[in-house]
N, CA, C and O atoms as a DFTB+ gen file, in Angstrom:
428 C
 N C O
     1  1      15.067      -7.388     -24.591
     2  2      15.452      -6.669     -23.452
     3  2      15.633      -7.433     -22.480
     4  3      14.736      -8.247     -22.259
     5  1      16.726      -7.427     -21.671
     6  2      16.885      -8.313     -20.347
     7  2      15.986      -7.869     -19.380
     8  3      15.731      -6.670     -19.271
     9  1      15.434      -8.796     -18.600
    10  2      14.787      -8.535     -17.232
    11  2      15.516      -8.339     -16.189
    12  3      15.328      -9.138     -15.272
    13  1      16.489      -7.324     -15.990
    14  2      17.387      -7.139     -15.095
    15  2      16.959      -5.852     -14.311
    16  3      16.346      -4.933     -14.856
    17  1      17.326      -5.853     -12.999
    18  2      17.180      -4.759     -12.087
    19  2      18.368      -3.942     -12.133
    20  3      19.465      -4.359     -11.762
    21  1      18.137      -2.657     -12.633
    22  2      19.640      -1.808     -12.925
    23  2      19.311      -0.652     -11.732
    24  3      18.210      -0.455     -11.219
    25  1      20.431      -0.025     -11.470
    26  2      20.267       0.705     -10.197
    27  2      20.054       2.068     -10.990
    28  3      20.262       2.124     -12.202
    29  1      19.617       3.193     -10.226
    30  2      19.350       4.586     -10.771
    31  2      20.582       5.194     -11.454
    32  3      20.365       5.996     -12.362
    33  1      21.672       4.948     -11.170
    34  2      22.831       5.505     -11.756
    35  2      23.079       5.038     -13.072
    36  3      23.879       5.654     -13.777
    37  1      22.473       3.987     -13.511
    38  2      22.748       3.452     -14.807
    39  2      21.843       3.988     -15.738
    40  3      22.039       3.822     -16.942
    41  1      20.683       4.735     -15.233
    42  2      19.643       5.136     -16.029
    43  2      20.096       6.015     -17.232
    44  3      19.460       5.839     -18.272
    45  1      20.972       6.819     -17.247
    46  2      21.473       7.584     -18.480
    47  2      21.895       6.724     -19.625
    48  3      21.579       6.884     -20.804
    49  1      22.717       5.711     -19.073
    50  2      23.216       4.912     -19.925
    51  2      22.161       4.013     -20.746
    52  3      22.296       3.734     -21.937
    53  1      21.011       3.570     -19.869
    54  2      19.941       2.986     -20.389
    55  2      19.093       3.743     -21.495
    56  3      18.740       3.306     -22.590
    57  1      18.881       4.844     -20.997
    58  2      18.038       5.992     -21.971
    59  2      19.080       6.054     -23.265
    60  3      18.552       5.844     -24.357
    61  1      20.372       6.295     -23.251
    62  2      21.187       6.232     -24.401
    63  2      20.968       5.133     -25.223
    64  3      20.742       5.243     -26.428
    65  1      21.033       3.942     -24.545
    66  2      20.831       2.670     -25.301
    67  2      19.538       2.645     -26.234
    68  3      19.486       2.298     -27.414
    69  1      18.418       3.138     -25.344
    70  2      17.286       2.974     -26.120
    71  2      17.167       3.911     -27.309
    72  3      16.647       3.497     -28.345
    73  1      17.626       5.160     -27.212
    74  2      17.732       6.246     -28.277
    75  2      18.397       5.521     -29.212
    76  3      17.730       5.340     -30.231
    77  1      19.722       4.939     -29.215
    78  2      20.304       4.324     -30.260
    79  2      19.440       3.178     -30.842
    80  3      19.422       3.104     -32.071
    81  1      18.825       2.404     -30.237
    82  2      17.923       1.355     -30.718
    83  2      16.789       2.055     -31.658
    84  3      16.641       1.734     -32.837
    85  1      16.180       2.828     -31.145
    86  2      15.201       3.582     -31.703
    87  2      15.808       4.140     -33.222
    88  3      15.274       3.881     -34.300
    89  1      16.633       4.689     -33.100
    90  2      17.393       5.455     -34.246
    91  2      17.727       4.326     -35.333
    92  3      17.477       4.543     -36.519
    93  1      18.333       3.035     -34.883
    94  2      18.486       2.054     -35.918
    95  2      17.150       1.577     -36.264
    96  3      17.044       1.402     -37.478
    97  1      16.136       1.320     -35.621
    98  2      14.847       0.960     -36.069
    99  2      14.378       1.935     -37.124
   100  3      14.003       1.512     -38.217
   101  1      14.384       3.174     -36.849
   102  2      13.826       4.228     -37.508
   103  2      14.697       4.260     -38.985
   104  3      14.075       4.478     -40.025
   105  1      15.879       4.075     -39.003
   106  2      16.664       3.848     -40.235
   107  2      16.327       2.899     -41.038
   108  3      16.262       3.135     -42.244
   109  1      16.023       1.531     -40.488
   110  2      15.530       0.330     -41.154
   111  2      14.375       0.738     -41.757
   112  3      14.246       0.622     -42.976
   113  1      13.348       1.292     -40.928
   114  2      12.042       1.481     -41.714
   115  2      12.100       2.186     -42.777
   116  3      11.629       1.741     -43.824
   117  1      12.725       3.503     -42.713
   118  2      12.891       4.376     -43.574
   119  2      13.089       3.879     -45.077
   120  3      12.556       4.253     -46.122
   121  1      14.141       2.807     -44.785
   122  2      15.036       2.075     -46.100
   123  2      14.002       1.090     -46.554
   124  3      14.082       0.861     -47.761
   125  1      13.002       0.407     -45.889
   126  2      12.332      -0.591     -45.993
   127  2      11.271      -0.450     -47.209
   128  3      10.446       0.443     -47.013
   129  1      11.162      -1.013     -48.177
   130  2      10.280      -0.656     -49.269
   131  2       8.817      -0.622     -48.942
   132  3       8.027       0.176     -49.448
   133  1       8.535      -1.470     -48.129
   134  2       6.970      -1.747     -47.903
   135  2       6.449      -0.414     -47.074
   136  3       5.280      -0.030     -47.116
   137  1       7.611       0.305     -46.228
   138  2       7.052       1.330     -45.519
   139  2       7.236       2.745     -46.214
   140  3       6.945       3.765     -45.590
   141  1       7.712       2.796     -47.481
   142  2       7.924       3.946     -48.149
   143  2       6.706       4.001     -48.945
   144  3       6.728       3.549     -50.089
   145  1       5.627       4.517     -48.450
   146  2       4.367       4.805     -49.239
   147  2       4.550       6.104     -50.075
   148  3       5.186       7.093     -49.712
   149  1       3.952       5.959     -51.140
   150  2       4.035       7.116     -52.013
   151  2       2.764       8.063     -51.656
   152  3       1.610       7.642     -51.731
   153  1       3.001       9.003     -51.373
   154  2       1.915       9.959     -50.879
   155  2       1.573      10.866     -52.139
   156  3       2.454      11.577     -52.623
   157  1       0.354      10.837     -52.638
   158  2      -0.294      11.691     -53.742
   159  2      -0.362      12.956     -53.235
   160  3      -0.810      13.082     -52.095
   161  1       0.010      13.973     -53.878
   162  2      -0.292      15.317     -53.771
   163  2      -1.794      15.674     -53.845
   164  3      -2.457      15.295     -54.810
   165  1      -2.312      16.356     -52.902
   166  2      -3.668      16.862     -53.007
   167  2      -3.697      18.275     -52.605
   168  3      -2.923      18.694     -51.744
   169  1      -4.476      18.956     -53.136
   170  2      -4.599      20.458     -53.011
   171  2      -5.842      20.786     -52.073
   172  3      -6.983      20.371     -52.273
   173  1      -5.406      21.666     -50.930
   174  2      -6.574      21.878     -50.113
   175  2      -6.945      23.401     -49.985
   176  3      -6.154      24.327     -50.168
   177  1      -8.243      23.516     -49.647
   178  2      -8.673      24.966     -49.409
   179  2      -8.155      25.490     -48.267
   180  3      -7.398      24.798     -47.586
   181  1      -8.463      26.702     -47.914
   182  2      -8.061      27.258     -46.748
   183  2      -8.631      26.628     -45.397
   184  3      -8.023      26.590     -44.326
   185  1     -10.073      26.081     -45.682
   186  2     -10.777      25.511     -44.387
   187  2      -9.908      24.126     -44.200
   188  3      -9.606      23.756     -43.065
   189  1      -9.556      23.448     -45.251
   190  2      -9.080      22.088     -45.194
   191  2      -7.576      22.076     -44.663
   192  3      -7.128      21.207     -43.915
   193  1      -6.944      23.038     -45.100
   194  2      -5.522      23.267     -44.980
   195  2      -5.637      23.711     -43.352
   196  3      -4.774      23.170     -42.661
   197  1      -6.382      24.433     -42.768
   198  2      -6.558      24.930     -41.449
   199  2      -6.800      23.661     -40.401
   200  3      -6.279      23.523     -39.295
   201  1      -7.672      22.837     -41.018
   202  2      -8.142      21.579     -40.117
   203  2      -6.864      20.514     -40.241
   204  3      -6.575      19.724     -39.341
   205  1      -6.273      20.603     -41.281
   206  2      -5.045      19.480     -41.445
   207  2      -3.919      19.960     -40.507
   208  3      -3.342      19.099     -39.842
   209  1      -3.577      21.158     -40.397
   210  2      -2.510      21.518     -39.442
   211  2      -2.937      22.019     -38.229
   212  3      -2.111      22.581     -37.509
   213  1      -4.146      21.905     -37.860
   214  2      -4.738      22.228     -36.636
   215  2      -4.541      23.868     -36.058
   216  3      -4.252      24.206     -34.910
   217  1      -4.769      24.652     -37.122
   218  2      -4.654      26.127     -36.849
   219  2      -6.003      26.525     -37.202
   220  3      -6.733      25.859     -37.935
   221  1      -6.392      27.896     -36.531
   222  2      -7.525      28.671     -36.982
   223  2      -7.243      29.238     -38.360
   224  3      -6.112      29.456     -38.795
   225  1      -8.439      29.466     -39.038
   226  2      -8.397      29.900     -40.372
   227  2      -7.491      31.463     -40.370
   228  3      -6.483      31.693     -41.039
   229  1      -8.077      32.266     -39.564
   230  2      -7.194      33.489     -39.412
   231  2      -5.896      33.379     -39.243
   232  3      -5.098      34.110     -39.830
   233  1      -5.529      32.372     -38.352
   234  2      -3.891      32.297     -38.139
   235  2      -3.214      31.727     -39.498
   236  3      -2.091      32.108     -39.829
   237  1      -3.892      30.870     -40.206
   238  2      -3.547      30.494     -41.517
   239  2      -3.227      31.848     -42.528
   240  3      -2.187      32.067     -43.150
   241  1      -4.402      32.631     -42.482
   242  2      -4.274      33.722     -43.215
   243  2      -3.013      34.752     -42.932
   244  3      -2.319      35.298     -43.790
   245  1      -2.916      34.860     -41.620
   246  2      -1.684      35.656     -41.148
   247  2      -0.412      34.910     -41.652
   248  3       0.562      35.543     -42.060
   249  1      -0.441      33.644     -41.617
   250  2       1.117      33.036     -42.053
   251  2       1.174      33.189     -43.562
   252  3       2.284      33.130     -44.090
   253  1       0.074      33.384     -44.329
   254  2       0.041      33.434     -45.709
   255  2       0.410      34.975     -45.936
   256  3       1.290      35.230     -46.758
   257  1      -0.089      35.796     -45.391
   258  2       0.216      37.341     -45.460
   259  2       1.827      37.686     -45.051
   260  3       2.459      38.612     -45.558
   261  1       2.313      36.838     -44.125
   262  2       3.701      37.002     -43.887
   263  2       4.630      36.115     -44.821
   264  3       5.858      36.059     -44.744
   265  1       3.991      35.577     -45.528
   266  2       4.727      34.492     -46.464
   267  2       5.460      33.458     -45.499
   268  3       6.588      33.145     -45.882
   269  1       5.145      33.042     -44.657
   270  2       5.733      32.044     -43.608
   271  2       5.344      30.487     -43.955
   272  3       5.946      29.500     -43.532
   273  1       4.069      30.496     -44.921
   274  2       3.884      29.024     -45.327
   275  2       3.661      28.874     -46.744
   276  3       3.232      29.837     -47.379
   277  1       3.890      27.838     -47.278
   278  2       3.539      27.585     -48.690
   279  2       2.268      27.474     -49.033
   280  3       1.531      26.714     -48.404
   281  1       1.881      28.111     -49.933
   282  2       0.543      28.479     -50.626
   283  2       0.598      28.653     -52.043
   284  3       1.680      28.801     -52.611
   285  1      -0.651      28.643     -52.746
   286  2      -0.755      28.791     -54.016
   287  2      -2.011      29.481     -54.355
   288  3      -3.115      29.082     -53.984
   289  1      -1.754      30.795     -55.254
   290  2      -2.786      31.768     -55.380
   291  2      -2.651      31.996     -56.974
   292  3      -1.637      32.489     -57.468
   293  1      -3.715      31.610     -57.693
   294  2      -3.538      31.750     -59.431
   295  2      -3.822      33.382     -59.365
   296  3      -4.580      33.988     -58.607
   297  1      -3.045      33.840     -60.307
   298  2      -3.349      35.392     -60.931
   299  2      -4.820      35.690     -61.162
   300  3      -5.518      35.112     -61.996
   301  1      -5.151      36.483     -60.481
   302  2      -6.602      37.113     -60.794
   303  2      -7.517      36.571     -59.975
   304  3      -8.634      37.089     -59.964
   305  1      -7.246      35.427     -59.125
   306  2      -8.009      34.858     -58.340
   307  2      -8.171      35.092     -56.852
   308  3      -7.060      35.486     -56.499
   309  1      -8.798      35.066     -56.013
   310  2      -8.824      35.360     -54.639
   311  2      -8.753      34.208     -53.655
   312  3      -8.575      34.378     -52.449
   313  1      -8.910      32.947     -54.276
   314  2      -8.914      31.819     -53.624
   315  2      -7.396      31.196     -53.550
   316  3      -6.577      31.185     -54.468
   317  1      -7.233      30.676     -52.211
   318  2      -5.914      30.189     -51.806
   319  2      -6.030      28.549     -51.977
   320  3      -7.107      27.962     -51.876
   321  1      -5.065      28.043     -52.185
   322  2      -4.864      26.512     -52.312
   323  2      -3.478      26.390     -51.586
   324  3      -2.574      27.225     -51.559
   325  1      -3.535      24.898     -50.887
   326  2      -2.283      24.602     -50.157
   327  2      -2.026      23.136     -50.710
   328  3      -2.954      22.411     -51.067
   329  1      -0.762      22.778     -50.751
   330  2      -0.366      21.436     -51.296
   331  2      -0.260      20.594     -49.819
   332  3       0.497      20.994     -48.933
   333  1      -0.888      19.694     -49.699
   334  2      -0.755      18.622     -48.744
   335  2       0.566      18.355     -48.300
   336  3       0.858      18.376     -47.104
   337  1       1.486      18.072     -49.321
   338  2       2.843      17.688     -49.053
   339  2       3.769      18.909     -48.614
   340  3       4.612      18.888     -47.717
   341  1       3.502      19.744     -49.261
   342  2       4.241      21.031     -48.858
   343  2       3.848      21.340     -47.375
   344  3       4.715      21.659     -46.562
   345  1       2.703      21.252     -47.082
   346  2       2.326      21.647     -45.552
   347  2       2.892      20.497     -44.651
   348  3       3.212      20.784     -43.498
   349  1       3.033      19.233     -45.099
   350  2       3.484      18.304     -44.286
   351  2       5.031      18.695     -44.149
   352  3       5.573      18.703     -43.044
   353  1       5.712      19.016     -45.320
   354  2       7.258      19.377     -45.233
   355  2       7.404      20.671     -44.279
   356  3       8.330      20.771     -43.473
   357  1       6.525      21.532     -44.425
   358  2       6.618      22.877     -43.709
   359  2       6.460      22.421     -42.123
   360  3       7.202      22.918     -41.275
   361  1       5.604      21.594     -41.828
   362  2       5.595      21.193     -40.400
   363  2       6.843      20.452     -39.869
   364  3       7.333      20.702     -38.768
   365  1       7.314      19.543     -40.705
   366  2       8.545      18.664     -40.426
   367  2       9.664      19.663     -40.403
   368  3      10.525      19.460     -39.547
   369  1       9.831      20.845     -41.291
   370  2      10.969      21.601     -41.246
   371  2      10.949      22.390     -39.825
   372  3      12.020      22.868     -39.453
   373  1      10.022      22.523     -39.166
   374  2      10.032      23.112     -38.025
   375  2      10.524      22.131     -36.668
   376  3      10.561      22.511     -35.498
   377  1      10.862      20.859     -37.155
   378  2      11.246      20.030     -35.946
   379  2      12.470      20.465     -35.173
   380  3      13.372      20.973     -35.840
   381  1      12.643      20.341     -33.844
   382  2      13.592      20.685     -33.221
   383  2      13.973      19.407     -32.442
   384  3      13.236      18.506     -32.041
   385  1      15.401      19.564     -32.320
   386  2      16.226      18.327     -31.563
   387  2      15.820      18.254     -30.155
   388  3      15.563      19.371     -29.706
   389  1      15.692      17.375     -29.387
   390  2      15.559      17.339     -28.027
   391  2      16.812      17.387     -27.321
   392  3      17.777      16.875     -27.888
   393  1      16.994      17.971     -26.053
   394  2      18.140      18.143     -25.746
   395  2      19.138      16.981     -25.391
   396  3      20.335      17.205     -25.213
   397  1      18.624      15.825     -25.306
   398  2      19.571      14.650     -25.338
   399  2      20.145      14.234     -26.725
   400  3      21.190      13.630     -26.969
   401  1      19.190      14.713     -27.570
   402  2      19.599      14.310     -29.065
   403  2      20.672      15.375     -29.459
   404  3      21.626      14.977     -30.126
   405  1      20.607      16.646     -29.120
   406  2      21.519      17.713     -29.461
   407  2      22.789      17.423     -28.873
   408  3      23.805      17.683     -29.518
   409  1      22.891      16.737     -27.319
   410  2      24.120      16.383     -27.097
   411  2      24.942      15.377     -27.490
   412  3      26.172      15.413     -27.454
   413  1      24.221      14.426     -27.888
   414  2      24.773      13.209     -28.563
   415  2      24.998      13.348     -30.089
   416  3      25.650      12.520     -30.725
   417  1      24.444      14.401     -30.619
   418  2      24.681      14.754     -31.864
   419  2      23.903      13.804     -33.003
   420  3      24.193      13.829     -34.199
   421  1      22.984      13.058     -32.482
   422  2      22.178      12.120     -33.559
   423  2      21.187      12.967     -33.980
   424  3      21.047      14.073     -33.457
   425  1      20.278      12.459     -35.123
   426  2      19.247      13.124     -35.721
   427  2      18.067      12.876     -34.878
   428  3      16.978      13.363     -35.182
């Protein structure tokens, strides 16, 4: 990056350029083989899942009751299990675009 003094008026253009560069870097990293780590799925108990997603156990029970979060319950069992990968996807699925990204139309 050039070490130039830019005026305040050029700040939106500079921010836009930074977003573009970050998006390009993110795309390169996502397609680079060494950065694609294979995450093995692991099953978590209610306590482990609550700790993993930083929620209280009762809040997690509420989400299960409302069927708002993926979970596993064997027939005839009272025990709940959660897939670490499914919880990760559930969290990512709630991602919202920032206002500047919504305007530019980028991801």
